[in-house]
Coordinates of C-alpha atoms and ligand atoms in Angstrom, one line a residue:
M1 CA 33.1 10.5 0.6
L2 CA 30.5 13.0 1.7
F3 CA 26.8 12.7 1.6
Y4 CA 24.5 15.6 0.8
N5 CA 21.0 16.3 1.9
L6 CA 18.5 15.8 -1.0
N7 CA 16.3 18.5 0.4
K8 CA 19.2 20.9 1.0
P9 CA 22.2 20.1 -1.2
S10 CA 24.5 22.5 0.5
E11 CA 24.3 20.4 3.7
K12 CA 27.1 17.8 3.4
V13 CA 28.2 15.4 6.1
D14 CA 30.5 12.4 6.4
F15 CA 29.4 8.8 6.8
K16 CA 29.7 8.9 10.6
T17 CA 27.4 12.0 10.9
A18 CA 24.9 10.6 8.3
T19 CA 24.7 7.4 10.3
I20 CA 24.3 9.0 13.7
Q21 CA 21.7 11.6 12.5
G22 CA 19.7 9.4 10.2
L23 CA 18.0 12.3 8.4
G24 CA 19.2 15.7 7.4
S25 CA 17.4 19.0 8.1
E26 CA 14.0 19.5 6.5
K27 CA 13.6 15.7 6.7
G28 CA 16.0 15.3 3.7
L29 CA 17.6 11.9 3.0
F30 CA 21.3 11.7 2.6
F31 CA 22.8 10.7 -0.7
P32 CA 26.4 10.0 -1.8
E33 CA 28.0 13.0 -3.4
R34 CA 29.5 10.9 -6.2
I35 CA 28.9 7.4 -7.4
P36 CA 32.0 5.2 -7.2
L37 CA 32.9 3.3 -10.4
F38 CA 34.4 -0.1 -9.9
P39 CA 37.0 -1.2 -12.5
S40 CA 35.6 -3.8 -14.9
S41 CA 38.7 -5.9 -14.3
W42 CA 37.5 -6.3 -10.7
I43 CA 33.8 -6.8 -11.5
N44 CA 34.5 -9.5 -14.1
N45 CA 36.7 -11.4 -11.7
L46 CA 34.6 -11.5 -8.6
E47 CA 34.9 -15.3 -8.5
N48 CA 38.5 -14.7 -7.5
Y49 CA 37.6 -12.8 -4.4
S50 CA 36.1 -13.9 -1.1
D51 CA 32.6 -12.7 -0.2
E52 CA 34.2 -10.8 2.7
E53 CA 36.7 -9.0 0.4
I54 CA 33.9 -8.0 -1.9
A55 CA 31.7 -6.7 0.9
W56 CA 34.6 -4.7 2.3
S57 CA 35.6 -3.3 -1.1
V58 CA 32.1 -2.0 -1.7
M59 CA 31.6 -0.4 1.7
N60 CA 35.0 1.0 1.9
Q61 CA 34.1 3.4 -0.8
Y62 CA 31.4 4.9 1.4
A63 CA 32.6 4.4 5.0
G64 CA 36.4 4.0 4.6
E65 CA 37.2 7.5 5.8
T66 CA 35.4 7.2 9.1
I67 CA 36.1 3.6 10.1
P68 CA 39.6 2.1 10.2
E69 CA 40.2 -0.6 7.7
K70 CA 40.6 -3.4 10.2
I71 CA 37.3 -2.6 11.9
L72 CA 35.4 -2.0 8.7
R73 CA 36.6 -5.4 7.5
Q74 CA 35.3 -7.0 10.6
I75 CA 32.0 -5.2 10.4
T76 CA 31.4 -6.1 6.7
A77 CA 32.4 -9.8 7.4
E78 CA 29.9 -10.0 10.2
T79 CA 27.3 -8.3 8.1
I80 CA 27.2 -11.2 5.6
A81 CA 28.1 -14.0 8.0
F82 CA 25.5 -16.3 6.5
N83 CA 24.8 -18.0 3.2
I84 CA 23.4 -15.8 0.3
P85 CA 23.0 -18.5 -2.4
L86 CA 21.8 -18.1 -5.9
V87 CA 19.4 -21.1 -6.4
S88 CA 18.0 -22.4 -9.7
V89 CA 14.2 -22.4 -9.9
S90 CA 13.5 -23.1 -13.5
K91 CA 15.1 -23.0 -17.0
N92 CA 15.8 -19.2 -17.0
I93 CA 14.9 -18.2 -13.5
Y94 CA 17.1 -18.1 -10.3
T95 CA 16.4 -16.8 -6.9
L96 CA 18.9 -15.0 -4.6
E97 CA 17.9 -16.3 -1.1
L98 CA 18.4 -13.4 1.3
F99 CA 16.7 -15.1 4.3
H100 CA 19.5 -17.2 5.9
G101 CA 20.3 -14.5 8.4
P102 CA 19.3 -14.6 12.1
T103 CA 15.8 -13.1 11.7
L104 CA 15.1 -14.7 8.3
A105 CA 14.7 -11.6 6.1
F106 CA 17.0 -9.5 4.0
K107 CA 16.8 -6.7 6.5
D108 CA 19.4 -8.5 8.6
V109 CA 22.1 -7.3 6.2
G110 CA 21.3 -3.6 6.7
A111 CA 20.6 -3.9 10.4
R112 CA 23.8 -5.8 11.2
F113 CA 25.9 -3.3 9.3
M114 CA 24.2 -0.3 10.9
S115 CA 24.2 -1.6 14.4
R116 CA 28.0 -2.3 14.3
C117 CA 28.8 1.0 12.7
L118 CA 26.7 2.9 15.3
G119 CA 28.3 0.9 18.1
Y120 CA 31.7 1.8 16.8
F121 CA 30.8 5.5 16.5
M122 CA 29.3 5.7 20.0
K123 CA 32.2 4.0 21.7
D124 CA 33.9 7.2 22.8
N125 CA 30.8 9.2 23.2
D126 CA 29.7 10.0 26.8
R127 CA 26.1 10.1 25.8
S128 CA 24.2 7.0 24.9
V129 CA 21.9 7.0 21.8
T130 CA 18.3 5.7 21.6
V131 CA 17.4 4.1 18.3
L132 CA 13.6 4.5 17.7
V133 CA 12.0 2.4 15.1
A134 CA 8.4 1.6 14.0
T135 CA 7.9 -1.7 12.4
S136 CA 5.3 -3.4 10.2
G137 CA 7.0 -6.7 10.8
D138 CA 10.5 -7.6 9.7
T139 CA 12.4 -4.4 10.6
G140 CA 11.8 -4.8 14.3
G141 CA 13.3 -8.3 14.6
A142 CA 16.3 -7.5 12.4
V143 CA 17.0 -4.3 14.4
A144 CA 16.6 -6.0 17.7
N145 CA 18.9 -8.8 16.7
G146 CA 21.5 -6.5 15.2
F147 CA 21.7 -4.1 18.2
L148 CA 21.3 -6.6 21.0
G149 CA 24.1 -6.0 23.5
V150 CA 25.6 -3.1 21.6
E151 CA 27.2 -0.7 24.2
G152 CA 25.9 2.8 24.3
V153 CA 22.8 2.1 22.3
N154 CA 19.2 1.6 23.5
V155 CA 16.6 0.4 21.1
V156 CA 12.9 1.1 21.3
I157 CA 10.7 -0.7 18.8
L158 CA 7.0 0.2 18.3
Y159 CA 4.8 -2.4 16.7
P160 CA 1.0 -2.6 16.1
S161 CA -0.6 -5.0 18.5
G162 CA -2.0 -8.1 16.8
K163 CA -1.0 -7.0 13.3
I164 CA 2.4 -8.8 12.9
S165 CA 2.9 -12.5 12.6
P166 CA 3.8 -14.6 15.7
V167 CA 7.3 -15.3 14.6
Q168 CA 7.9 -11.6 13.9
E169 CA 6.5 -10.7 17.3
L170 CA 8.7 -13.2 19.2
Q171 CA 11.8 -11.9 17.3
L172 CA 11.4 -8.4 18.7
T173 CA 9.8 -9.1 22.2
T174 CA 12.2 -11.8 23.4
P175 CA 15.7 -10.3 23.2
G176 CA 15.5 -8.1 26.3
K177 CA 18.7 -6.3 27.5
N178 CA 19.0 -3.0 25.6
I179 CA 15.9 -3.8 23.5
T180 CA 12.5 -2.5 24.5
A181 CA 9.3 -3.5 22.6
L182 CA 6.3 -1.2 22.8
E183 CA 3.1 -2.9 21.8
V184 CA 0.9 -0.1 20.4
E185 CA -2.8 -0.4 20.5
G186 CA -3.2 0.9 16.9
S187 CA -1.9 0.5 13.4
F188 CA 1.5 0.7 11.8
D189 CA 0.7 4.3 10.8
D190 CA 0.0 5.1 14.4
C191 CA 3.4 3.7 15.4
Q192 CA 5.1 5.7 12.7
A193 CA 3.3 8.9 13.7
L194 CA 4.5 8.5 17.3
V195 CA 8.1 8.1 16.1
K196 CA 7.9 11.1 13.8
Q197 CA 6.4 13.2 16.6
A198 CA 9.3 12.2 18.9
F199 CA 11.9 13.3 16.4
S200 CA 10.3 16.7 16.0
D201 CA 9.9 17.2 19.8
K202 CA 12.8 19.6 20.6
E203 CA 12.3 19.3 24.3
L204 CA 12.7 15.5 24.1
T205 CA 15.6 15.5 21.7
E206 CA 17.5 17.8 24.1
K207 CA 17.1 15.2 26.9
I208 CA 17.6 12.0 24.8
F209 CA 19.9 11.6 21.8
L210 CA 17.6 9.9 19.2
T211 CA 18.3 8.3 15.9
S212 CA 16.3 6.1 13.5
A213 CA 17.1 2.7 12.1
N214 CA 14.9 2.4 9.1
S215 CA 16.1 2.3 5.5
I216 CA 16.4 6.0 5.2
N217 CA 19.6 5.7 7.2
V218 CA 22.5 5.3 4.8
A219 CA 24.1 2.7 7.1
R220 CA 21.1 0.5 6.5
W221 CA 20.6 1.3 2.9
L222 CA 24.1 1.1 1.4
P223 CA 25.2 -2.4 2.6
Q224 CA 22.2 -3.9 0.7
Q225 CA 24.4 -3.4 -2.5
I226 CA 26.7 -6.1 -1.3
Y227 CA 24.5 -9.0 -2.2
Y228 CA 23.9 -7.7 -5.8
F229 CA 27.6 -8.1 -6.3
L230 CA 27.5 -11.6 -4.6
A231 CA 24.7 -12.6 -7.1
W232 CA 27.0 -11.5 -10.0
K233 CA 29.8 -13.5 -8.6
Q234 CA 27.6 -16.6 -8.7
W235 CA 26.1 -15.8 -12.2
K236 CA 27.4 -18.3 -14.8
D237 CA 26.4 -16.7 -18.1
K238 CA 28.6 -13.6 -17.9
L239 CA 27.8 -12.6 -21.5
N240 CA 24.1 -12.4 -20.7
P241 CA 23.6 -10.4 -17.5
P242 CA 20.4 -11.0 -15.4
V243 CA 17.2 -9.2 -15.2
I244 CA 16.7 -8.6 -11.5
S245 CA 13.2 -8.5 -9.9
V246 CA 13.0 -7.0 -6.4
P247 CA 10.0 -7.2 -4.2
S248 CA 9.6 -3.5 -3.3
G249 CA 7.8 -1.5 -0.6
N250 CA 9.9 1.4 0.6
F251 CA 12.3 1.0 -2.3
G252 CA 15.5 0.8 -0.3
N253 CA 16.5 -2.6 -1.5
I254 CA 16.0 -1.9 -5.3
C255 CA 17.6 1.5 -4.9
A256 CA 20.7 -0.2 -3.5
G257 CA 20.7 -2.5 -6.6
L258 CA 20.4 0.5 -8.9
L259 CA 23.3 2.1 -7.1
A260 CA 25.4 -1.0 -7.7
F261 CA 24.4 -0.8 -11.4
H262 CA 25.5 2.8 -11.6
S263 CA 28.8 1.7 -10.1
G264 CA 29.4 -0.7 -13.0
L265 CA 27.6 -3.9 -12.0
P266 CA 26.2 -5.7 -15.1
V267 CA 22.4 -6.0 -14.9
K268 CA 20.2 -6.2 -18.0
H269 CA 17.1 -4.7 -16.4
F270 CA 15.4 -4.1 -13.0
I271 CA 11.9 -4.9 -12.1
A272 CA 10.3 -3.3 -9.0
A273 CA 7.7 -5.9 -8.0
C274 CA 5.0 -4.3 -6.0
N275 CA 1.7 -5.6 -4.5
V276 CA -1.6 -3.6 -4.7
N277 CA 0.3 -0.6 -3.4
A278 CA 1.1 0.6 -6.9
V279 CA 2.4 4.2 -6.6
V280 CA 5.6 3.4 -8.5
P281 CA 4.0 1.2 -11.3
E282 CA 1.5 4.1 -11.8
Y283 CA 4.3 6.7 -11.8
L284 CA 6.1 4.8 -14.6
K285 CA 2.9 4.6 -16.6
T286 CA 1.8 8.2 -16.1
G287 CA 4.7 10.2 -14.9
L288 CA 2.7 11.3 -11.9
F289 CA 3.9 10.3 -8.4
K290 CA 0.8 10.1 -6.2
P291 CA 1.3 8.8 -2.7
V292 CA -1.7 7.1 -1.2
K293 CA -2.7 5.5 2.1
A294 CA -1.2 2.0 2.3
K295 CA -3.6 -0.9 1.6
S296 CA -3.1 -4.3 3.4
S297 CA -2.0 -7.3 1.4
L298 CA -0.6 -10.8 1.8
S299 CA 3.0 -9.3 1.4
N300 CA 2.6 -6.9 4.3
A301 CA 6.2 -5.7 4.4
M302 CA 5.5 -4.0 1.1
D303 CA 2.3 -2.2 2.2
V304 CA 3.7 1.2 1.7
G305 CA 1.8 4.1 0.1
D306 CA 4.5 6.6 0.0
P307 CA 7.9 4.9 -0.6
S308 CA 10.5 7.1 1.1
N309 CA 13.5 5.9 -0.8
F310 CA 12.0 6.7 -4.2
V311 CA 13.6 10.2 -4.0
R312 CA 17.0 8.4 -4.0
V313 CA 16.0 6.4 -7.1
L314 CA 15.2 9.7 -8.9
A315 CA 18.5 11.2 -7.7
L316 CA 20.4 8.3 -9.3
F317 CA 18.8 9.2 -12.6
N318 CA 19.0 13.0 -12.2
S319 CA 15.2 12.9 -12.2
E320 CA 15.2 12.0 -15.9
F321 CA 12.2 9.9 -16.7
E322 CA 13.3 8.2 -19.9
P323 CA 16.6 6.7 -18.6
L324 CA 14.9 5.5 -15.5
K325 CA 12.2 3.8 -17.6
Q326 CA 14.9 2.1 -19.7
T327 CA 16.5 0.7 -16.6
M328 CA 13.6 -0.1 -14.4
S329 CA 10.0 -1.4 -14.9
S330 CA 7.4 -2.0 -12.3
E331 CA 4.5 -4.4 -11.9
S332 CA 1.6 -4.4 -9.5
I333 CA 0.6 -7.9 -8.3
S334 CA -2.8 -8.6 -6.6
D335 CA -3.3 -10.9 -3.6
E336 CA -5.1 -13.4 -5.8
E337 CA -2.1 -13.4 -8.2
T338 CA 0.3 -13.7 -5.3
G339 CA -1.5 -16.8 -4.0
A340 CA -1.5 -18.4 -7.4
A341 CA 2.2 -17.6 -7.8
I342 CA 3.0 -19.4 -4.5
R343 CA 0.9 -22.4 -5.7
T344 CA 2.6 -22.5 -9.2
L345 CA 6.1 -22.1 -7.8
Y346 CA 5.6 -25.1 -5.5
R347 CA 3.5 -27.4 -7.7
E348 CA 5.5 -26.8 -10.9
F349 CA 9.0 -26.1 -9.7
G350 CA 9.1 -27.5 -6.2
Y351 CA 10.1 -24.1 -4.8
L352 CA 8.4 -22.9 -1.6
A353 CA 8.3 -19.1 -1.7
D354 CA 7.1 -16.5 0.8
P355 CA 4.4 -14.0 -0.4
H356 CA 7.1 -11.3 -1.1
G357 CA 9.3 -13.6 -3.1
A358 CA 6.2 -14.8 -5.0
V359 CA 5.4 -11.3 -6.1
G360 CA 9.0 -10.9 -7.3
W361 CA 8.8 -14.2 -9.2
L362 CA 5.5 -13.4 -11.0
A363 CA 6.7 -10.0 -12.1
L364 CA 9.9 -11.6 -13.5
D365 CA 8.0 -14.4 -15.2
R366 CA 5.8 -12.0 -17.0
W367 CA 8.9 -10.0 -18.2
L368 CA 10.7 -13.1 -19.4
K369 CA 7.6 -14.3 -21.4
I370 CA 8.0 -11.1 -23.5
H371 CA 11.8 -11.3 -23.5
P372 CA 12.4 -15.1 -24.0
N373 CA 16.1 -14.8 -24.6
Q374 CA 16.8 -13.2 -21.2
E375 CA 17.4 -14.8 -17.8
G376 CA 16.5 -13.5 -14.5
I377 CA 16.9 -13.5 -10.7
F378 CA 14.2 -12.7 -8.2
L379 CA 15.2 -11.8 -4.7
E380 CA 13.6 -14.0 -2.0
T381 CA 13.4 -11.4 0.8
A382 CA 12.0 -13.5 3.6
H383 CA 11.8 -17.2 4.7
P384 CA 8.4 -18.7 4.1
V385 CA 8.1 -19.6 7.9
K386 CA 7.5 -15.9 8.6
F387 CA 4.2 -16.2 6.8
P388 CA 3.2 -19.9 7.5
D389 CA -0.5 -19.6 7.0
T390 CA -0.5 -17.9 3.6
V391 CA 2.3 -20.2 2.3
E392 CA 0.5 -23.4 3.5
K393 CA -2.9 -22.2 2.3
F394 CA -1.7 -21.7 -1.3
S395 CA 1.1 -24.3 -1.7
G396 CA -0.7 -27.1 0.4
K397 CA 2.7 -27.7 2.0
P398 CA 3.3 -27.0 5.7
V399 CA 6.4 -25.0 6.2
R400 CA 9.2 -26.8 8.1
I401 CA 10.2 -24.7 11.1
P402 CA 13.9 -24.0 11.4
D403 CA 15.6 -24.7 14.7
S404 CA 16.2 -21.0 15.4
V405 CA 12.5 -20.3 15.2
Q406 CA 11.6 -23.4 17.2
A407 CA 13.8 -22.0 20.0
L408 CA 11.9 -18.7 19.9
F409 CA 8.6 -20.4 20.9
S410 CA 10.1 -21.4 24.3
K411 CA 11.1 -17.9 25.1
K412 CA 9.0 -15.4 27.0
K413 CA 7.5 -12.4 25.2
T414 CA 8.2 -9.1 27.1
S415 CA 6.5 -6.0 25.8
V416 CA 5.0 -2.9 27.2
K417 CA 1.4 -2.3 25.9
I418 CA 0.6 1.3 25.3
K419 CA -2.2 3.4 23.8
A420 CA -1.4 5.2 20.6
D421 CA -0.9 8.4 22.6
Y422 CA 2.1 10.6 22.5
I423 CA 2.1 11.5 26.2
V424 CA 2.0 7.9 27.2
F425 CA 4.8 7.1 24.7
L426 CA 6.9 9.9 26.0
E427 CA 6.7 8.7 29.6
K428 CA 7.9 5.3 28.5
L429 CA 10.8 6.8 26.6
L430 CA 11.9 8.9 29.5
E431 CA 11.6 5.9 31.9
N432 CA 13.7 3.9 29.5
K433 CA 16.4 6.4 29.5
R434 CA 17.4 6.2 33.2
Ligands
LIG501 C1 11.0 -4.7 4.0 C2 10.7 -5.9 3.1 C3 10.5 -5.7 1.7 C4 10.5 -4.3 1.0 O1 11.8 -3.8 0.9 P1 12.0 -2.3 0.6 O2 13.5 -2.0 0.7 O3 11.2 -1.5 1.7 O4 11.5 -2.0 -0.7 C5 10.2 -6.8 0.9 N1 10.1 -8.0 1.4 C6 10.3 -8.3 2.7 C7 10.2 -9.6 3.3 C8 10.6 -7.2 3.6 O5 10.7 -7.4 4.9

């Protein structure tokens, strides 16, 4: 399987190169050259396969030519080495809980897969690679955890000082070893700007081998398909496939689901559940894609004003508007509605959701009110403990702290505080290389 550059289709690379490079030339995202089609006999018998077998079968289509079977099987098994249960919430609504991984958000899946692949690819390389990543919260912890102790890989995480939750900060500032946390006196946009400038700095990239670990990297994006297959495995009513609502920001997660759908996975409809950052809901209404500056909301991991994976969604539909609209709708949910959704979910159904999951639930609930014969799943993308103040404020219920989080509070935060200034950042990067 080759991957082509969406900005320059003649540029084709294998999975290994796409993973190591992250982006193609002209900042183009890589996209699979063909969409694999899984036999319906396999898809309709997923109950007969182990989760590990399913995960390997899916990823083997994309990575099988560059990673030996035994190693890819080990990597995919480790990628999903935690529960991904489908939990009943109400009569026609289920949730797929994606927060049982080590850093309590779905990003663990992509980060675990990518870190292990990169570790394998770098094994025989005499140069080490530096993974640079800017985070608005959950990516940093997942990447730190996934890459901790991986030989040949240094990780530098930039996060905006004072703008991420305490649990999120501890997850990325306590691992140590090959993980360096830079606490930037500025916003997430400042962090991202520093990272972008580093990638385009030729002098720097000659000295340090840089790559990125956000969802534009195929090795983070593609494994997210796995849990859509695991949801179908657990789905009882096989004659009535689910509507799936995905809390969306950068659109990597829902785009992975759409890819699974194009590979034959039965899904009745997708809903991209957004917060006030409504670029995609507006696009589906008007046909105009107008990126804006991100606004802050209660579901901060979805505060994205220019979703970078949306070009992949368009590529999946050959940029045809009508087929896309048939398959995917999108809703924008305000903070007020998010709070009310957290309250209703807890008071009426006894389910404690985080703000992102609550956005997903409300968008689904609205759809099912208009389509009463359908049933749906919303993806619960983070554990409520990552947003304890918001969750307790609206549900009235304090969030029970899992043991893994409790242990974090006794660890020491180690970060390097820097001004949002490229020269300062550059010095730290070069120091880190040693
Ligand atoms: C990153 C994140 C999202 C958004 O996912 P995308 O793939 O960027 O659309 C939603 N919820 C949580 C909790 C996240 O961390």
